[in-house]
Short mmCIF file of N, CA and C in Angstrom, two decimals:
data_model
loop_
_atom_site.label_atom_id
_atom_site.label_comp_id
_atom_site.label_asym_id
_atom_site.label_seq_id
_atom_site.Cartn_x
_atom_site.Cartn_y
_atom_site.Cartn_z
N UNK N 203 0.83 -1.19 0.00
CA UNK N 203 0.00 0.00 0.00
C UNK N 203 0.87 1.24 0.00
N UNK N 204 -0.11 2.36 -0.92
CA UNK N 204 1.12 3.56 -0.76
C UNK N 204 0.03 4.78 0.35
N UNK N 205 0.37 5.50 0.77
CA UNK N 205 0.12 6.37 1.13
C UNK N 205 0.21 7.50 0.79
N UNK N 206 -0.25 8.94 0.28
CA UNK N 206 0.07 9.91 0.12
C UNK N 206 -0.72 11.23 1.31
N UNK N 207 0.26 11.98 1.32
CA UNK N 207 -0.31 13.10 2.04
C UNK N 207 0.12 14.37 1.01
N UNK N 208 -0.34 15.17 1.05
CA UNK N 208 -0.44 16.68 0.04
C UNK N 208 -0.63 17.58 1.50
N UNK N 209 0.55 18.60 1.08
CA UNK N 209 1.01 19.67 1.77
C UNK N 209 0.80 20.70 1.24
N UNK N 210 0.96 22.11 1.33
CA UNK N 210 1.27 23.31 0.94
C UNK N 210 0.07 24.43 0.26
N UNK N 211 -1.18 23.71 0.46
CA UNK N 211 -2.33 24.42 0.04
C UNK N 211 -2.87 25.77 1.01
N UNK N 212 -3.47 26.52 0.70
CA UNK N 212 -3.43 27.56 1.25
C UNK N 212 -4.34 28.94 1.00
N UNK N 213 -4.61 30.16 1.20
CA UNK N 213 -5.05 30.79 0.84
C UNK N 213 -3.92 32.34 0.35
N UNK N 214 -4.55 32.45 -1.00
CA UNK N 214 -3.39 33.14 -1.62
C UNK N 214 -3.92 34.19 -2.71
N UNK N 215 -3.26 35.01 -2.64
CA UNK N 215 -4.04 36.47 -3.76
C UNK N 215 -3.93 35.78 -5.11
N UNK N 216 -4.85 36.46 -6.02
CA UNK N 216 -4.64 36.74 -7.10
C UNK N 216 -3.44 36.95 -7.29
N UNK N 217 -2.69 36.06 -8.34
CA UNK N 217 -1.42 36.47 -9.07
C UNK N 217 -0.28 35.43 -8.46
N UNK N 218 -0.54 35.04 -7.12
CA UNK N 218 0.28 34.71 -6.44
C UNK N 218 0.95 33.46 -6.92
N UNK N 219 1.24 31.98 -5.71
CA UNK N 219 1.98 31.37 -6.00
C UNK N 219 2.40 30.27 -4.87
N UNK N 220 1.97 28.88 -5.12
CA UNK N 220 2.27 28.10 -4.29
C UNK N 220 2.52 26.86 -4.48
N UNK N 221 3.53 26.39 -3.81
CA UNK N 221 4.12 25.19 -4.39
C UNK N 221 3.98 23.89 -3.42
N UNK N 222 2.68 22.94 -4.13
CA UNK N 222 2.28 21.68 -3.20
C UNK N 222 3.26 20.39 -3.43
N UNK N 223 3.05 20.03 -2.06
CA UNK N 223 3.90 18.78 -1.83
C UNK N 223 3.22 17.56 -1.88
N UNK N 224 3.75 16.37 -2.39
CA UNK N 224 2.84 15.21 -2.01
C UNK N 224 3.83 14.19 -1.90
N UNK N 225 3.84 13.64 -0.45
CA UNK N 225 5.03 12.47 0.08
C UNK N 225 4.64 11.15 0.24
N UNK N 226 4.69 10.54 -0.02
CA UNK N 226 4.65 9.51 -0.26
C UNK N 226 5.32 8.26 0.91
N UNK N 227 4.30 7.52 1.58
CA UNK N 227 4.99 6.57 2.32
C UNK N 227 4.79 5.38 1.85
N UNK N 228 5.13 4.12 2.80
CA UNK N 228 4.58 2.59 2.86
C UNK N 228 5.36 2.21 1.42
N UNK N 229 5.87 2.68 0.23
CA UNK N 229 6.21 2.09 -0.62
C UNK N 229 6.97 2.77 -1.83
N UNK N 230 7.99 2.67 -2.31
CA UNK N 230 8.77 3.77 -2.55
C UNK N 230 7.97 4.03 -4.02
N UNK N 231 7.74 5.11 -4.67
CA UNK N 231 7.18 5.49 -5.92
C UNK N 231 7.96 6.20 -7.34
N UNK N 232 9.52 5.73 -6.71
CA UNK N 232 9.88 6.25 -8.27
C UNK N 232 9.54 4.72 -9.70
N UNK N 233 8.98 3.95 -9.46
CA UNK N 233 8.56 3.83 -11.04
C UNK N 233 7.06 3.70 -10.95
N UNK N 234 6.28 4.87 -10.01
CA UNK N 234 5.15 4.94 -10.83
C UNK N 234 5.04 6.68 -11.95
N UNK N 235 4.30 6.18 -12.40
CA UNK N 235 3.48 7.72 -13.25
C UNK N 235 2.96 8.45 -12.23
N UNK N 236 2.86 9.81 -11.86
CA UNK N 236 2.18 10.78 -10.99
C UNK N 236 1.45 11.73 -11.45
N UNK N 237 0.78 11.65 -10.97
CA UNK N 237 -0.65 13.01 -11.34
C UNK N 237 -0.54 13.83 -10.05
N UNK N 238 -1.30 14.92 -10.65
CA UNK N 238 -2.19 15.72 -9.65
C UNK N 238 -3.41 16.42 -10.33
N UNK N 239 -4.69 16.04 -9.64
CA UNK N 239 -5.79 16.33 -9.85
C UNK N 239 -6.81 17.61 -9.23
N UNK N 240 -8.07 17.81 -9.58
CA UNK N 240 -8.10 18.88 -8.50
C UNK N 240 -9.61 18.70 -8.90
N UNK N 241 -10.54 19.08 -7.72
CA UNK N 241 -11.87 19.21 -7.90
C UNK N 241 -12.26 20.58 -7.34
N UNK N 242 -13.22 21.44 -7.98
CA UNK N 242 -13.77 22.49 -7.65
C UNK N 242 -15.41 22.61 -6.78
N UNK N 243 -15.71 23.35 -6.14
CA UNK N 243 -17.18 23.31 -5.44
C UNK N 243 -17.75 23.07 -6.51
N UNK N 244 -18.60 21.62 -6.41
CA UNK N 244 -19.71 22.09 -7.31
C UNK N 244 -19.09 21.18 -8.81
N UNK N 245 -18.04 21.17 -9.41
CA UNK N 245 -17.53 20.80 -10.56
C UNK N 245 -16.79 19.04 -10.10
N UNK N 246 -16.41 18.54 -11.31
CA UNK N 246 -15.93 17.15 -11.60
C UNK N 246 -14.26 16.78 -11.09
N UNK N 247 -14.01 16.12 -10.96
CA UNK N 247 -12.47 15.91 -10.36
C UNK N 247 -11.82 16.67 -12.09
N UNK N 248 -10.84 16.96 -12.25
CA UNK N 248 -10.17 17.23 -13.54
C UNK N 248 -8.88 16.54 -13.24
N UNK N 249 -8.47 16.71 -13.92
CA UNK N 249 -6.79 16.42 -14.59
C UNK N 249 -6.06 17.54 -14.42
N UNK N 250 -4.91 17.55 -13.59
CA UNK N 250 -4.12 19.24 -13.72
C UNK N 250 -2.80 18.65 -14.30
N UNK N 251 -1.84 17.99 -14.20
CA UNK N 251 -0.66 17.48 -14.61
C UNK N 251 -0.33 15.98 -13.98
N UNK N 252 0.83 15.41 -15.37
CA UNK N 252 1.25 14.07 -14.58
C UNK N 252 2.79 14.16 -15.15
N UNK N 253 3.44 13.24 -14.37
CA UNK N 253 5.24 13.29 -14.60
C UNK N 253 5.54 11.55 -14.75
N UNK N 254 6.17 11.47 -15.67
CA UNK N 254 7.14 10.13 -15.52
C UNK N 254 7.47 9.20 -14.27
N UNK N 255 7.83 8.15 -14.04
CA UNK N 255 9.07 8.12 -13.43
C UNK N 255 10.01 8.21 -13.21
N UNK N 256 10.09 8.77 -14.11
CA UNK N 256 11.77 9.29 -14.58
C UNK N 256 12.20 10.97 -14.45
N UNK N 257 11.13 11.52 -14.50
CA UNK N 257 10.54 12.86 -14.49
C UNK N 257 10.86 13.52 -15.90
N UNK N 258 11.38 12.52 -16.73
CA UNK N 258 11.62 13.22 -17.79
C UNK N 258 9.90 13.44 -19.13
N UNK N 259 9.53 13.16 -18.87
CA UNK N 259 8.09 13.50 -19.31
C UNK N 259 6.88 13.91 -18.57
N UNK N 260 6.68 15.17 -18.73
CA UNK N 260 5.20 15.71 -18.04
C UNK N 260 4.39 16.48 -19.08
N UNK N 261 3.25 16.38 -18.59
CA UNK N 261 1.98 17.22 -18.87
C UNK N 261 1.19 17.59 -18.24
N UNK N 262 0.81 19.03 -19.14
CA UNK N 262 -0.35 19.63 -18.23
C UNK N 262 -1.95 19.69 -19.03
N UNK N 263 -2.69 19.71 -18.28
CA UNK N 263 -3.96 20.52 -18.63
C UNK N 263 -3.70 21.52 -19.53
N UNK N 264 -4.92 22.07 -20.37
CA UNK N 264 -4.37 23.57 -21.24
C UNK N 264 -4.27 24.65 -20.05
N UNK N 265 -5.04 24.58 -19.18
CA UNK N 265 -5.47 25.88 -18.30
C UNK N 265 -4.28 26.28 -17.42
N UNK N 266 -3.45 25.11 -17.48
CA UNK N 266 -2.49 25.60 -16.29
C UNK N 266 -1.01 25.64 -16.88
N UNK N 267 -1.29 25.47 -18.14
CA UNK N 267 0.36 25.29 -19.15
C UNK N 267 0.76 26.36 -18.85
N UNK N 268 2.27 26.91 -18.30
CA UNK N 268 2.72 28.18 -18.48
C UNK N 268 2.92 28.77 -17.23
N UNK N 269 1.95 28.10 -16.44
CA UNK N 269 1.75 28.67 -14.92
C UNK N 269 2.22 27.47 -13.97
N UNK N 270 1.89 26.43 -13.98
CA UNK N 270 2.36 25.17 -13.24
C UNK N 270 3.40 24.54 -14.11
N UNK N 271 4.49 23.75 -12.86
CA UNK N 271 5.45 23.23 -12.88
C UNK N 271 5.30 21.50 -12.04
N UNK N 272 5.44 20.43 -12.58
CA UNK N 272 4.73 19.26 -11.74
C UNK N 272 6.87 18.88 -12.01
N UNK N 273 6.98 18.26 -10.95
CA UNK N 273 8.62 17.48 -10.69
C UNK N 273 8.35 16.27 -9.29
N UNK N 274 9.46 16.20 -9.21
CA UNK N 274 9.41 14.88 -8.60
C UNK N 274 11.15 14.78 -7.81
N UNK N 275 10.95 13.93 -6.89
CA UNK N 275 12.35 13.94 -5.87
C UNK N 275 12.32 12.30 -5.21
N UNK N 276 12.73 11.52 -6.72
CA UNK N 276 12.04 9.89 -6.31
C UNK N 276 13.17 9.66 -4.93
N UNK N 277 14.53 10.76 -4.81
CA UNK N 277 15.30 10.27 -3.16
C UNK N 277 14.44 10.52 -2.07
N UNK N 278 13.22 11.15 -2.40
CA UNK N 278 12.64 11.81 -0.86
C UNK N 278 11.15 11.35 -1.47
N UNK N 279 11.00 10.66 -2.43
CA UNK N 279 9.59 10.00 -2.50
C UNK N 279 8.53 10.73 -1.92
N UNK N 280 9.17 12.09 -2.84
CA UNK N 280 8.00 13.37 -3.00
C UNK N 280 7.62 14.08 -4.54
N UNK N 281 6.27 14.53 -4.74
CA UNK N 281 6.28 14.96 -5.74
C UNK N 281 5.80 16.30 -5.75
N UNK N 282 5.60 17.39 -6.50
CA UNK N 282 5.81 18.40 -6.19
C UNK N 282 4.57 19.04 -7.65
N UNK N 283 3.91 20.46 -7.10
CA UNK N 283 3.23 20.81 -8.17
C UNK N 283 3.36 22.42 -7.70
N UNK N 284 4.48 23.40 -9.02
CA UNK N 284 4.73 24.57 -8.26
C UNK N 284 3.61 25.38 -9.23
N UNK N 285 2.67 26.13 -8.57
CA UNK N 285 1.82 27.07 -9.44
C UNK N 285 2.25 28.38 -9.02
N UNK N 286 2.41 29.01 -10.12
CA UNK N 286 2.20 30.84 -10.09
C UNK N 286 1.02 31.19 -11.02
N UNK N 287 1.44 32.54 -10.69
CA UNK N 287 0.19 33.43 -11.32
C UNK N 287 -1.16 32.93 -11.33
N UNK N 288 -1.45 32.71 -10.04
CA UNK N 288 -2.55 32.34 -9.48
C UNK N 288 -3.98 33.05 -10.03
N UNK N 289 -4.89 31.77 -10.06
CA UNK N 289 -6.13 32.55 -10.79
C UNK N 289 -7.40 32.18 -9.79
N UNK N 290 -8.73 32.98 -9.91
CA UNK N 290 -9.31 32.46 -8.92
C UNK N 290 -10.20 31.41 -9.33
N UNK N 291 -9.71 31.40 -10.69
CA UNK N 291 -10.82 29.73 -10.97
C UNK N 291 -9.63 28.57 -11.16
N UNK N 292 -8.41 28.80 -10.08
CA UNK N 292 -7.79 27.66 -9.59
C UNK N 292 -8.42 27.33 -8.29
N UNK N 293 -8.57 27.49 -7.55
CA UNK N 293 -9.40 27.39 -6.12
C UNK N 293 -10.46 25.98 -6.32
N UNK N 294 -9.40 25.30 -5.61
CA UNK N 294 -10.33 23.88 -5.41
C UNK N 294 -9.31 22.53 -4.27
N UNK N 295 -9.30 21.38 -4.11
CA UNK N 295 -9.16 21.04 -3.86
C UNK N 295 -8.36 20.09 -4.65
N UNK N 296 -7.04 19.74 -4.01
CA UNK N 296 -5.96 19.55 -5.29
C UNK N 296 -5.85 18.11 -4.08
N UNK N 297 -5.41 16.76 -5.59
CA UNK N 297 -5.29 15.75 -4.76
C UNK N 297 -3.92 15.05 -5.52
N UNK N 298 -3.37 14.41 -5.18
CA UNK N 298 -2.28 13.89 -5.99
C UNK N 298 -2.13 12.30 -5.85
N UNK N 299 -2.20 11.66 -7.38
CA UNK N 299 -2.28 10.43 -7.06
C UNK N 299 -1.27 9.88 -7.59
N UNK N 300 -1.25 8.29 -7.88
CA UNK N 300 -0.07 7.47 -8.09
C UNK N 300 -0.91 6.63 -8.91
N UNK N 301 0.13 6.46 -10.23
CA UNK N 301 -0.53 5.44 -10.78
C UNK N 301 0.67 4.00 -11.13
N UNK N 302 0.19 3.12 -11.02
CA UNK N 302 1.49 1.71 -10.25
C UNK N 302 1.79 1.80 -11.97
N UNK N 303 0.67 1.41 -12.87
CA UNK N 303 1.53 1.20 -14.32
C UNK N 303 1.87 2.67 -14.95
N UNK N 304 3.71 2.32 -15.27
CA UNK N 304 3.62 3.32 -15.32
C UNK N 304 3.77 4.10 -16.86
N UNK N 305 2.83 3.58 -17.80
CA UNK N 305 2.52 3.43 -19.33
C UNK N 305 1.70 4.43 -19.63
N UNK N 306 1.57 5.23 -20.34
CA UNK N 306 1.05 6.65 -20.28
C UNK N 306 -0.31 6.83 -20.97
N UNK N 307 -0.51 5.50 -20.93
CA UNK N 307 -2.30 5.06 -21.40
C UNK N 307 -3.40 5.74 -20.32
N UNK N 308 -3.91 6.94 -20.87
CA UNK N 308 -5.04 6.99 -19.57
C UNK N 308 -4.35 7.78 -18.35
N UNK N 309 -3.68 8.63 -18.55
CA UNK N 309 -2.83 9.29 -17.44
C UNK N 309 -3.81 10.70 -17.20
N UNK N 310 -4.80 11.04 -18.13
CA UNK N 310 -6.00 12.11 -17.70
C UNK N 310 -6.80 11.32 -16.77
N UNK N 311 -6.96 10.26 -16.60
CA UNK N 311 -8.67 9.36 -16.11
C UNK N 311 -8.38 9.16 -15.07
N UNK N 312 -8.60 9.90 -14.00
CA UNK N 312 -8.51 9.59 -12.58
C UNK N 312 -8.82 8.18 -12.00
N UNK N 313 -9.87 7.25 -12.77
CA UNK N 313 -9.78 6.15 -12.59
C UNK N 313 -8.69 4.84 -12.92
N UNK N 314 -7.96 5.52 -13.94
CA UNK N 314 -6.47 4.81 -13.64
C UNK N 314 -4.99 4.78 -13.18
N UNK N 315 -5.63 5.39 -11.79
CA UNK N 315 -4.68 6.11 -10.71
C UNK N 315 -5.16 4.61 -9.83
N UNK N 316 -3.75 4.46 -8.83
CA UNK N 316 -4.30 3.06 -7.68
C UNK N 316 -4.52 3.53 -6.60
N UNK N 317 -3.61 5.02 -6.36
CA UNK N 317 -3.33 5.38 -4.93
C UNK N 317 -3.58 7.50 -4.90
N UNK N 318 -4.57 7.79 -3.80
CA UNK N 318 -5.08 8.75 -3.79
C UNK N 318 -4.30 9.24 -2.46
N UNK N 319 -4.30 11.18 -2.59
CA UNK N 319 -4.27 11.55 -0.94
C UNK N 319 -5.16 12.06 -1.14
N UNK N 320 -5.20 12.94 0.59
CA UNK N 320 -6.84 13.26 1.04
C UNK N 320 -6.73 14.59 0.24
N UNK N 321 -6.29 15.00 -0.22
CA UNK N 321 -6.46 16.95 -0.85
C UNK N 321 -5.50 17.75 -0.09
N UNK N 322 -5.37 19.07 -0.57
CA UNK N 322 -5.28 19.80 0.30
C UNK N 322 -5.70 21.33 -0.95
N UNK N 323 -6.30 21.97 0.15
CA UNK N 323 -7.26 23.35 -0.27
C UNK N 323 -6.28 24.23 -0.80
N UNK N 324 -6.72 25.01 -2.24
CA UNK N 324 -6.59 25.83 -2.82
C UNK N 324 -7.07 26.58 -2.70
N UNK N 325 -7.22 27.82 -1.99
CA UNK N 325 -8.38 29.05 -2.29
C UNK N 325 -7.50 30.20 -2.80
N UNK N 326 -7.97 31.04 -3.79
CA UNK N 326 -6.81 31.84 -4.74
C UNK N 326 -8.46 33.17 -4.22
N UNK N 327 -8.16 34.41 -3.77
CA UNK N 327 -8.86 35.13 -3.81
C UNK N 327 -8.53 36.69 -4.84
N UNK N 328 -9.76 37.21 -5.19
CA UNK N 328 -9.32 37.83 -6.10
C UNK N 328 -9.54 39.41 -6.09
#
């Protein structure tokens, strides 16, 4: 079993800038694929970015290309999602998952993720 916890969420101006953590216990995760997801009040889980195991391949969503940075630190079996230029229709609840295969089939579909954390809050005010 893996565990994840997500750090660094927060409340933050317009424009601003914050960079979430997600650590990883119970099982080390450099060869899975990593996401981070995010759900809004009211709206559907989405897709915000995913990274390699290797970290040499990532992607983002269109909405957040330019502004988010997704990396990874497989020595400290943490992964990392740095956003600037904060908007206020980022404000939601950001979750970061693990997906065990790590084949880049299906890396938007939250349902082919194995291992979830609990969130941690985005509120971007404007």
């Amino acid at each position: 079993q893996v565990q994840l916890v997500e750090s660094g969420g927060g409340l933050v101006q317009a424009g601003g800038s914050l960079r979430l953590s997600c650590a990883a216990s119970g099982r080390t995760i450099n060869r899975y694929l990593m996401g981070w997801f995010r759900q809004a009040p009211g709206k559907e889980r989405e897709f915000v970015a995913a990274i390699s195991w290797s970290g040499g391949w990532t992607h983002y969503t269109d909405s957040v290309k330019g502004r988010c940075t997704i990396s990874r630190d497989n020595a400290k079996n943490t992964v990392y999602l740095q956003m600037e230029s904060l908007k206020s229709e980022d404000t939601a609840v950001y979750y970061c998952a693990a997906k065990v295969n790590p084949l880049l089939i299906g890396f938007q579909e939250g349902a082919q993720y194995d291992y979830w954390g609990q969130g941690t809050q985005v509120t971007v005010s404007s």
